[in-house]
Amino acid sequence: MSKVFSAHAVSVDGYITGRDPGAGRGLGDATMLFDWYFAGDTPSQVFDGFRLSAPSARVFDTHAGRVGAVVAGRNTYEDSDHFGGGSPHPRAPLFVLSHRPAPQISQSQTLVTTGIEDAIAAAREAAEGKDVGLMGGGVLASALAADLVDEVILHQVPVLLGGGRSFFRELPKHVHLRLLEAVPAPGVTHLRYEVAR
C-alpha cells in the first residue's frame, strides 16, 4: 500500500514560511529556506531547474520520485498563488483540502471539502500505487491526528526566522517518531522520521 508522508523545508525554530505570507507575497521573507534547491552542481532528476549538492540531490530526488499525488492545505495553496493552476510536483496531481469554496481551482486541480480522510483517499487512488505527499502544517496536523501519516521528512535549514507560519500545529495527542535517516548537506540537514505506531 502506498505511504503518506510530508517533506518540508523548515527553520531550526520550526517555521515553514517567513512573516506575512499570503497571496502575492508567497511564503513571506523566508526564501533562504529554499536556497539549497539551487546551491549545488547536481541537477534534480525530478524537478527541472533545481541544482542541488550531491547529498541533497540524492535525498530530494528519492522522495520526490515516490510522489504520485499531492494534498495541500488552503493556506499553502493561497501562499503559492494556486501553483499557477497546476501542481507543485511536475508529475503528480494536486488535491486541495479546504473547508470553504475555492473558485480559483483549475480543471487540473481537485478541491476536497469533506476532510483529510477523503482528500488522502482520493489522492491515493490518483497516485496509482505511488506515495501521497502532504504540503502544509495544517494538512500534516490533520493527517497526524487521523493517524494517516507514515513518515515526516524535515529539510532543516540552519536559520532562526523568529516568526512566520509554524510547521507543527497543535495536535490532540502525542506523536512518537523514529529517526530513519539523517543526511547533512551544504545549507541543510535532511531528517527522515517514521511515525511510530
JSON list of C-alpha atoms in Angstrom, two decimals:
[
{"chain": "A", "resi": 1, "resn": "MET", "atom": "CA", "xyz": [0.00, 0.00, 0.00]},
{"chain": "A", "resi": 2, "resn": "SER", "atom": "CA", "xyz": [1.22, 3.49, -0.73]},
{"chain": "A", "resi": 3, "resn": "LYS", "atom": "CA", "xyz": [2.63, 5.64, 2.05]},
{"chain": "A", "resi": 4, "resn": "VAL", "atom": "CA", "xyz": [1.65, 9.12, 3.14]},
{"chain": "A", "resi": 5, "resn": "PHE", "atom": "CA", "xyz": [4.47, 11.50, 4.01]},
{"chain": "A", "resi": 6, "resn": "SER", "atom": "CA", "xyz": [5.31, 15.14, 4.38]},
{"chain": "A", "resi": 7, "resn": "ALA", "atom": "CA", "xyz": [8.56, 16.75, 3.31]},
{"chain": "A", "resi": 8, "resn": "HIS", "atom": "CA", "xyz": [9.05, 20.39, 4.27]},
{"chain": "A", "resi": 9, "resn": "ALA", "atom": "CA", "xyz": [11.91, 22.84, 4.42]},
{"chain": "A", "resi": 10, "resn": "VAL", "atom": "CA", "xyz": [11.82, 24.19, 7.95]},
{"chain": "A", "resi": 11, "resn": "SER", "atom": "CA", "xyz": [13.86, 26.61, 10.04]},
{"chain": "A", "resi": 12, "resn": "VAL", "atom": "CA", "xyz": [15.54, 25.42, 13.23]},
{"chain": "A", "resi": 13, "resn": "ASP", "atom": "CA", "xyz": [12.84, 27.27, 15.20]},
{"chain": "A", "resi": 14, "resn": "GLY", "atom": "CA", "xyz": [10.09, 25.46, 13.33]},
{"chain": "A", "resi": 15, "resn": "TYR", "atom": "CA", "xyz": [8.78, 27.85, 10.66]},
{"chain": "A", "resi": 16, "resn": "ILE", "atom": "CA", "xyz": [7.87, 26.91, 7.08]},
{"chain": "A", "resi": 17, "resn": "THR", "atom": "CA", "xyz": [7.21, 30.49, 5.99]},
{"chain": "A", "resi": 18, "resn": "GLY", "atom": "CA", "xyz": [8.55, 33.86, 6.92]},
{"chain": "A", "resi": 19, "resn": "ARG", "atom": "CA", "xyz": [6.50, 36.70, 8.31]},
{"chain": "A", "resi": 20, "resn": "ASP", "atom": "CA", "xyz": [3.47, 37.87, 6.34]},
{"chain": "A", "resi": 21, "resn": "PRO", "atom": "CA", "xyz": [2.97, 35.02, 3.84]},
{"chain": "A", "resi": 22, "resn": "GLY", "atom": "CA", "xyz": [0.00, 35.13, 1.51]},
{"chain": "A", "resi": 23, "resn": "ALA", "atom": "CA", "xyz": [-1.34, 35.53, -1.99]},
{"chain": "A", "resi": 24, "resn": "GLY", "atom": "CA", "xyz": [1.01, 37.76, -3.96]},
{"chain": "A", "resi": 25, "resn": "ARG", "atom": "CA", "xyz": [3.60, 37.61, -1.15]},
{"chain": "A", "resi": 26, "resn": "GLY", "atom": "CA", "xyz": [4.45, 33.93, -1.43]},
{"chain": "A", "resi": 27, "resn": "LEU", "atom": "CA", "xyz": [5.97, 32.42, 1.68]},
{"chain": "A", "resi": 28, "resn": "GLY", "atom": "CA", "xyz": [6.96, 35.77, 3.15]},
{"chain": "A", "resi": 29, "resn": "ASP", "atom": "CA", "xyz": [10.58, 36.63, 3.90]},
{"chain": "A", "resi": 30, "resn": "ALA", "atom": "CA", "xyz": [11.78, 33.03, 4.06]},
{"chain": "A", "resi": 31, "resn": "THR", "atom": "CA", "xyz": [13.39, 32.43, 0.68]},
{"chain": "A", "resi": 32, "resn": "MET", "atom": "CA", "xyz": [16.52, 31.21, 2.47]},
{"chain": "A", "resi": 33, "resn": "LEU", "atom": "CA", "xyz": [14.60, 28.04, 3.37]},
{"chain": "A", "resi": 34, "resn": "PHE", "atom": "CA", "xyz": [14.89, 27.03, -0.28]},
{"chain": "A", "resi": 35, "resn": "ASP", "atom": "CA", "xyz": [18.39, 28.23, -1.20]},
{"chain": "A", "resi": 36, "resn": "TRP", "atom": "CA", "xyz": [19.66, 24.63, -1.06]},
{"chain": "A", "resi": 37, "resn": "TYR", "atom": "CA", "xyz": [17.47, 23.82, -4.12]},
{"chain": "A", "resi": 38, "resn": "PHE", "atom": "CA", "xyz": [19.85, 25.90, -6.23]},
{"chain": "A", "resi": 39, "resn": "ALA", "atom": "CA", "xyz": [23.16, 25.83, -4.33]},
{"chain": "A", "resi": 40, "resn": "GLY", "atom": "CA", "xyz": [24.84, 22.84, -5.93]},
{"chain": "A", "resi": 41, "resn": "ASP", "atom": "CA", "xyz": [26.08, 21.30, -9.14]},
{"chain": "A", "resi": 42, "resn": "THR", "atom": "CA", "xyz": [23.80, 18.26, -9.33]},
{"chain": "A", "resi": 43, "resn": "PRO", "atom": "CA", "xyz": [20.63, 18.70, -11.40]},
{"chain": "A", "resi": 44, "resn": "SER", "atom": "CA", "xyz": [17.48, 17.18, -9.97]},
{"chain": "A", "resi": 45, "resn": "GLN", "atom": "CA", "xyz": [16.15, 14.26, -11.99]},
{"chain": "A", "resi": 46, "resn": "VAL", "atom": "CA", "xyz": [12.57, 15.18, -10.97]},
{"chain": "A", "resi": 47, "resn": "PHE", "atom": "CA", "xyz": [12.36, 18.99, -10.84]},
{"chain": "A", "resi": 48, "resn": "ASP", "atom": "CA", "xyz": [13.69, 20.96, -13.81]},
{"chain": "A", "resi": 49, "resn": "GLY", "atom": "CA", "xyz": [15.92, 23.85, -12.78]},
{"chain": "A", "resi": 50, "resn": "PHE", "atom": "CA", "xyz": [16.87, 22.51, -9.35]},
{"chain": "A", "resi": 51, "resn": "ARG", "atom": "CA", "xyz": [20.64, 22.19, -8.90]},
{"chain": "A", "resi": 52, "resn": "LEU", "atom": "CA", "xyz": [21.44, 20.69, -5.55]},
{"chain": "A", "resi": 53, "resn": "SER", "atom": "CA", "xyz": [24.50, 19.44, -3.72]},
{"chain": "A", "resi": 54, "resn": "ALA", "atom": "CA", "xyz": [25.14, 15.74, -4.35]},
{"chain": "A", "resi": 55, "resn": "PRO", "atom": "CA", "xyz": [23.80, 14.60, -0.94]},
{"chain": "A", "resi": 56, "resn": "SER", "atom": "CA", "xyz": [20.72, 16.83, -1.21]},
{"chain": "A", "resi": 57, "resn": "ALA", "atom": "CA", "xyz": [20.02, 15.63, -4.76]},
{"chain": "A", "resi": 58, "resn": "ARG", "atom": "CA", "xyz": [20.11, 12.00, -3.63]},
{"chain": "A", "resi": 59, "resn": "VAL", "atom": "CA", "xyz": [17.67, 12.64, -0.76]},
{"chain": "A", "resi": 60, "resn": "PHE", "atom": "CA", "xyz": [15.42, 15.07, -2.63]},
{"chain": "A", "resi": 61, "resn": "ASP", "atom": "CA", "xyz": [15.06, 13.00, -5.80]},
{"chain": "A", "resi": 62, "resn": "THR", "atom": "CA", "xyz": [14.47, 9.79, -3.86]},
{"chain": "A", "resi": 63, "resn": "HIS", "atom": "CA", "xyz": [11.49, 11.28, -2.06]},
{"chain": "A", "resi": 64, "resn": "ALA", "atom": "CA", "xyz": [10.20, 13.43, -4.94]},
{"chain": "A", "resi": 65, "resn": "GLY", "atom": "CA", "xyz": [10.27, 10.32, -7.12]},
{"chain": "A", "resi": 66, "resn": "ARG", "atom": "CA", "xyz": [7.97, 8.50, -4.68]},
{"chain": "A", "resi": 67, "resn": "VAL", "atom": "CA", "xyz": [5.14, 11.02, -5.06]},
{"chain": "A", "resi": 68, "resn": "GLY", "atom": "CA", "xyz": [2.11, 10.05, -7.11]},
{"chain": "A", "resi": 69, "resn": "ALA", "atom": "CA", "xyz": [-0.26, 12.72, -5.79]},
{"chain": "A", "resi": 70, "resn": "VAL", "atom": "CA", "xyz": [-0.09, 15.77, -3.51]},
{"chain": "A", "resi": 71, "resn": "VAL", "atom": "CA", "xyz": [-2.53, 17.02, -0.86]},
{"chain": "A", "resi": 72, "resn": "ALA", "atom": "CA", "xyz": [-2.05, 20.69, 0.03]},
{"chain": "A", "resi": 73, "resn": "GLY", "atom": "CA", "xyz": [-3.89, 22.86, 2.50]},
{"chain": "A", "resi": 74, "resn": "ARG", "atom": "CA", "xyz": [-5.71, 26.01, 1.55]},
{"chain": "A", "resi": 75, "resn": "ASN", "atom": "CA", "xyz": [-3.08, 28.31, 3.13]},
{"chain": "A", "resi": 76, "resn": "THR", "atom": "CA", "xyz": [-0.28, 26.63, 1.17]},
{"chain": "A", "resi": 77, "resn": "TYR", "atom": "CA", "xyz": [-2.39, 26.81, -1.98]},
{"chain": "A", "resi": 78, "resn": "GLU", "atom": "CA", "xyz": [-3.07, 30.54, -1.49]},
{"chain": "A", "resi": 79, "resn": "ASP", "atom": "CA", "xyz": [0.52, 31.36, -0.42]},
{"chain": "A", "resi": 80, "resn": "SER", "atom": "CA", "xyz": [1.80, 29.65, -3.57]},
{"chain": "A", "resi": 81, "resn": "ASP", "atom": "CA", "xyz": [-0.51, 31.61, -5.87]},
{"chain": "A", "resi": 82, "resn": "HIS", "atom": "CA", "xyz": [-2.56, 28.49, -6.66]},
{"chain": "A", "resi": 83, "resn": "PHE", "atom": "CA", "xyz": [0.55, 26.76, -8.08]},
{"chain": "A", "resi": 84, "resn": "GLY", "atom": "CA", "xyz": [-0.18, 28.55, -11.35]},
{"chain": "A", "resi": 85, "resn": "GLY", "atom": "CA", "xyz": [-3.24, 26.37, -11.90]},
{"chain": "A", "resi": 86, "resn": "GLY", "atom": "CA", "xyz": [-1.17, 23.19, -11.79]},
{"chain": "A", "resi": 87, "resn": "SER", "atom": "CA", "xyz": [0.62, 21.18, -9.16]},
{"chain": "A", "resi": 88, "resn": "PRO", "atom": "CA", "xyz": [3.71, 21.81, -7.02]},
{"chain": "A", "resi": 89, "resn": "HIS", "atom": "CA", "xyz": [5.03, 18.49, -8.33]},
{"chain": "A", "resi": 90, "resn": "PRO", "atom": "CA", "xyz": [5.80, 18.10, -12.05]},
{"chain": "A", "resi": 91, "resn": "ARG", "atom": "CA", "xyz": [4.32, 14.59, -12.28]},
{"chain": "A", "resi": 92, "resn": "ALA", "atom": "CA", "xyz": [1.65, 14.41, -9.57]},
{"chain": "A", "resi": 93, "resn": "PRO", "atom": "CA", "xyz": [-1.91, 15.76, -9.45]},
{"chain": "A", "resi": 94, "resn": "LEU", "atom": "CA", "xyz": [-2.89, 18.22, -6.72]},
{"chain": "A", "resi": 95, "resn": "PHE", "atom": "CA", "xyz": [-5.72, 17.84, -4.22]},
{"chain": "A", "resi": 96, "resn": "VAL", "atom": "CA", "xyz": [-6.54, 21.00, -2.24]},
{"chain": "A", "resi": 97, "resn": "LEU", "atom": "CA", "xyz": [-8.11, 20.50, 1.17]},
{"chain": "A", "resi": 98, "resn": "SER", "atom": "CA", "xyz": [-10.36, 23.36, 2.21]},
{"chain": "A", "resi": 99, "resn": "HIS", "atom": "CA", "xyz": [-13.49, 23.88, 4.28]},
{"chain": "A", "resi": 100, "resn": "ARG", "atom": "CA", "xyz": [-14.59, 26.74, 2.06]},
{"chain": "A", "resi": 101, "resn": "PRO", "atom": "CA", "xyz": [-15.10, 27.10, -1.70]},
{"chain": "A", "resi": 102, "resn": "ALA", "atom": "CA", "xyz": [-12.07, 27.87, -3.84]},
{"chain": "A", "resi": 103, "resn": "PRO", "atom": "CA", "xyz": [-13.27, 29.34, -7.13]},
{"chain": "A", "resi": 104, "resn": "GLN", "atom": "CA", "xyz": [-9.68, 29.59, -8.38]},
{"chain": "A", "resi": 105, "resn": "ILE", "atom": "CA", "xyz": [-9.37, 25.79, -8.62]},
{"chain": "A", "resi": 106, "resn": "SER", "atom": "CA", "xyz": [-8.38, 24.84, -12.17]},
{"chain": "A", "resi": 107, "resn": "GLN", "atom": "CA", "xyz": [-9.56, 21.83, -14.13]},
{"chain": "A", "resi": 108, "resn": "SER", "atom": "CA", "xyz": [-6.28, 20.04, -13.38]},
{"chain": "A", "resi": 109, "resn": "GLN", "atom": "CA", "xyz": [-6.69, 20.52, -9.60]},
{"chain": "A", "resi": 110, "resn": "THR", "atom": "CA", "xyz": [-9.18, 18.83, -7.28]},
{"chain": "A", "resi": 111, "resn": "LEU", "atom": "CA", "xyz": [-10.88, 20.58, -4.35]},
{"chain": "A", "resi": 112, "resn": "VAL", "atom": "CA", "xyz": [-11.79, 18.35, -1.40]},
{"chain": "A", "resi": 113, "resn": "THR", "atom": "CA", "xyz": [-14.08, 19.90, 1.24]},
{"chain": "A", "resi": 114, "resn": "THR", "atom": "CA", "xyz": [-15.06, 16.77, 3.19]},
{"chain": "A", "resi": 115, "resn": "GLY", "atom": "CA", "xyz": [-11.96, 16.29, 5.34]},
{"chain": "A", "resi": 116, "resn": "ILE", "atom": "CA", "xyz": [-8.45, 14.91, 5.38]},
{"chain": "A", "resi": 117, "resn": "GLU", "atom": "CA", "xyz": [-9.54, 11.27, 5.17]},
{"chain": "A", "resi": 118, "resn": "ASP", "atom": "CA", "xyz": [-11.36, 11.89, 1.88]},
{"chain": "A", "resi": 119, "resn": "ALA", "atom": "CA", "xyz": [-8.52, 14.02, 0.49]},
{"chain": "A", "resi": 120, "resn": "ILE", "atom": "CA", "xyz": [-5.93, 11.32, 1.18]},
{"chain": "A", "resi": 121, "resn": "ALA", "atom": "CA", "xyz": [-8.21, 8.57, -0.14]},
{"chain": "A", "resi": 122, "resn": "ALA", "atom": "CA", "xyz": [-8.73, 10.48, -3.41]},
{"chain": "A", "resi": 123, "resn": "ALA", "atom": "CA", "xyz": [-5.00, 11.21, -3.68]},
{"chain": "A", "resi": 124, "resn": "ARG", "atom": "CA", "xyz": [-4.14, 7.55, -3.05]},
{"chain": "A", "resi": 125, "resn": "GLU", "atom": "CA", "xyz": [-6.43, 6.47, -5.86]},
{"chain": "A", "resi": 126, "resn": "ALA", "atom": "CA", "xyz": [-4.91, 9.02, -8.25]},
{"chain": "A", "resi": 127, "resn": "ALA", "atom": "CA", "xyz": [-1.37, 8.07, -7.18]},
{"chain": "A", "resi": 128, "resn": "GLU", "atom": "CA", "xyz": [-1.78, 4.59, -8.70]},
{"chain": "A", "resi": 129, "resn": "GLY", "atom": "CA", "xyz": [0.38, 2.82, -6.14]},
{"chain": "A", "resi": 130, "resn": "LYS", "atom": "CA", "xyz": [2.86, 5.63, -5.57]},
{"chain": "A", "resi": 131, "resn": "ASP", "atom": "CA", "xyz": [3.01, 7.64, -2.36]},
{"chain": "A", "resi": 132, "resn": "VAL", "atom": "CA", "xyz": [0.97, 10.68, -1.30]},
{"chain": "A", "resi": 133, "resn": "GLY", "atom": "CA", "xyz": [2.87, 13.84, -0.38]},
{"chain": "A", "resi": 134, "resn": "LEU", "atom": "CA", "xyz": [1.42, 16.33, 2.10]},
{"chain": "A", "resi": 135, "resn": "MET", "atom": "CA", "xyz": [2.06, 20.08, 1.90]},
{"chain": "A", "resi": 136, "resn": "GLY", "atom": "CA", "xyz": [1.36, 22.49, 4.74]},
{"chain": "A", "resi": 137, "resn": "GLY", "atom": "CA", "xyz": [1.38, 22.38, 8.51]},
{"chain": "A", "resi": 138, "resn": "GLY", "atom": "CA", "xyz": [-2.40, 22.26, 8.83]},
{"chain": "A", "resi": 139, "resn": "VAL", "atom": "CA", "xyz": [-2.73, 19.33, 6.45]},
{"chain": "A", "resi": 140, "resn": "LEU", "atom": "CA", "xyz": [0.04, 17.48, 8.27]},
{"chain": "A", "resi": 141, "resn": "ALA", "atom": "CA", "xyz": [-1.55, 18.12, 11.69]},
{"chain": "A", "resi": 142, "resn": "SER", "atom": "CA", "xyz": [-4.94, 16.89, 10.46]},
{"chain": "A", "resi": 143, "resn": "ALA", "atom": "CA", "xyz": [-3.40, 13.78, 8.90]},
{"chain": "A", "resi": 144, "resn": "LEU", "atom": "CA", "xyz": [-1.36, 13.04, 12.04]},
{"chain": "A", "resi": 145, "resn": "ALA", "atom": "CA", "xyz": [-4.47, 13.42, 14.20]},
{"chain": "A", "resi": 146, "resn": "ALA", "atom": "CA", "xyz": [-6.28, 10.95, 11.93]},
{"chain": "A", "resi": 147, "resn": "ASP", "atom": "CA", "xyz": [-3.33, 8.52, 12.12]},
{"chain": "A", "resi": 148, "resn": "LEU", "atom": "CA", "xyz": [-2.78, 8.67, 8.35]},
{"chain": "A", "resi": 149, "resn": "VAL", "atom": "CA", "xyz": [0.91, 9.69, 8.18]},
{"chain": "A", "resi": 150, "resn": "ASP", "atom": "CA", "xyz": [3.73, 7.18, 7.73]},
{"chain": "A", "resi": 151, "resn": "GLU", "atom": "CA", "xyz": [6.77, 9.49, 7.51]},
{"chain": "A", "resi": 152, "resn": "VAL", "atom": "CA", "xyz": [7.74, 13.06, 8.34]},
{"chain": "A", "resi": 153, "resn": "ILE", "atom": "CA", "xyz": [10.73, 14.46, 6.43]},
{"chain": "A", "resi": 154, "resn": "LEU", "atom": "CA", "xyz": [12.32, 17.71, 7.57]},
{"chain": "A", "resi": 155, "resn": "HIS", "atom": "CA", "xyz": [14.79, 19.58, 5.40]},
{"chain": "A", "resi": 156, "resn": "GLN", "atom": "CA", "xyz": [16.11, 21.61, 8.32]},
{"chain": "A", "resi": 157, "resn": "VAL", "atom": "CA", "xyz": [17.81, 24.84, 7.32]},
{"chain": "A", "resi": 158, "resn": "PRO", "atom": "CA", "xyz": [20.22, 26.43, 9.84]},
{"chain": "A", "resi": 159, "resn": "VAL", "atom": "CA", "xyz": [18.35, 29.68, 10.34]},
{"chain": "A", "resi": 160, "resn": "LEU", "atom": "CA", "xyz": [16.16, 31.10, 13.10]},
{"chain": "A", "resi": 161, "resn": "LEU", "atom": "CA", "xyz": [13.32, 33.01, 11.43]},
{"chain": "A", "resi": 162, "resn": "GLY", "atom": "CA", "xyz": [11.72, 34.21, 14.66]},
{"chain": "A", "resi": 163, "resn": "GLY", "atom": "CA", "xyz": [8.25, 34.32, 13.10]},
{"chain": "A", "resi": 164, "resn": "GLY", "atom": "CA", "xyz": [6.07, 33.12, 10.27]},
{"chain": "A", "resi": 165, "resn": "ARG", "atom": "CA", "xyz": [3.76, 30.16, 9.91]},
{"chain": "A", "resi": 166, "resn": "SER", "atom": "CA", "xyz": [4.71, 27.40, 12.30]},
{"chain": "A", "resi": 167, "resn": "PHE", "atom": "CA", "xyz": [5.19, 23.96, 10.80]},
{"chain": "A", "resi": 168, "resn": "PHE", "atom": "CA", "xyz": [3.77, 21.94, 13.66]},
{"chain": "A", "resi": 169, "resn": "ARG", "atom": "CA", "xyz": [0.24, 22.85, 14.66]},
{"chain": "A", "resi": 170, "resn": "GLU", "atom": "CA", "xyz": [-1.44, 21.79, 17.87]},
{"chain": "A", "resi": 171, "resn": "LEU", "atom": "CA", "xyz": [-2.19, 18.08, 17.94]},
{"chain": "A", "resi": 172, "resn": "PRO", "atom": "CA", "xyz": [-4.83, 16.29, 20.02]},
{"chain": "A", "resi": 173, "resn": "LYS", "atom": "CA", "xyz": [-2.32, 13.62, 21.06]},
{"chain": "A", "resi": 174, "resn": "HIS", "atom": "CA", "xyz": [1.38, 12.81, 21.27]},
{"chain": "A", "resi": 175, "resn": "VAL", "atom": "CA", "xyz": [3.00, 11.51, 18.11]},
{"chain": "A", "resi": 176, "resn": "HIS", "atom": "CA", "xyz": [6.19, 9.50, 18.52]},
{"chain": "A", "resi": 177, "resn": "LEU", "atom": "CA", "xyz": [8.73, 9.46, 15.71]},
{"chain": "A", "resi": 178, "resn": "ARG", "atom": "CA", "xyz": [11.67, 7.16, 14.96]},
{"chain": "A", "resi": 179, "resn": "LEU", "atom": "CA", "xyz": [14.66, 8.62, 13.12]},
{"chain": "A", "resi": 180, "resn": "LEU", "atom": "CA", "xyz": [15.33, 6.60, 9.97]},
{"chain": "A", "resi": 181, "resn": "GLU", "atom": "CA", "xyz": [17.93, 8.80, 8.29]},
{"chain": "A", "resi": 182, "resn": "ALA", "atom": "CA", "xyz": [19.93, 11.96, 8.90]},
{"chain": "A", "resi": 183, "resn": "VAL", "atom": "CA", "xyz": [21.90, 13.38, 5.98]},
{"chain": "A", "resi": 184, "resn": "PRO", "atom": "CA", "xyz": [23.98, 16.53, 6.46]},
{"chain": "A", "resi": 185, "resn": "ALA", "atom": "CA", "xyz": [24.38, 18.61, 3.32]},
{"chain": "A", "resi": 186, "resn": "PRO", "atom": "CA", "xyz": [25.54, 22.14, 2.50]},
{"chain": "A", "resi": 187, "resn": "GLY", "atom": "CA", "xyz": [22.95, 24.56, 3.89]},
{"chain": "A", "resi": 188, "resn": "VAL", "atom": "CA", "xyz": [20.50, 21.88, 5.08]},
{"chain": "A", "resi": 189, "resn": "THR", "atom": "CA", "xyz": [20.20, 18.70, 7.13]},
{"chain": "A", "resi": 190, "resn": "HIS", "atom": "CA", "xyz": [17.74, 16.10, 5.83]},
{"chain": "A", "resi": 191, "resn": "LEU", "atom": "CA", "xyz": [15.92, 14.24, 8.61]},
{"chain": "A", "resi": 192, "resn": "ARG", "atom": "CA", "xyz": [13.55, 11.37, 7.84]},
{"chain": "A", "resi": 193, "resn": "TYR", "atom": "CA", "xyz": [11.30, 10.06, 10.59]},
{"chain": "A", "resi": 194, "resn": "GLU", "atom": "CA", "xyz": [8.86, 7.17, 10.70]},
{"chain": "A", "resi": 195, "resn": "VAL", "atom": "CA", "xyz": [5.64, 7.70, 12.64]},
{"chain": "A", "resi": 196, "resn": "ALA", "atom": "CA", "xyz": [5.71, 5.10, 15.42]},
{"chain": "A", "resi": 197, "resn": "ARG", "atom": "CA", "xyz": [2.52, 3.09, 15.83]}
]
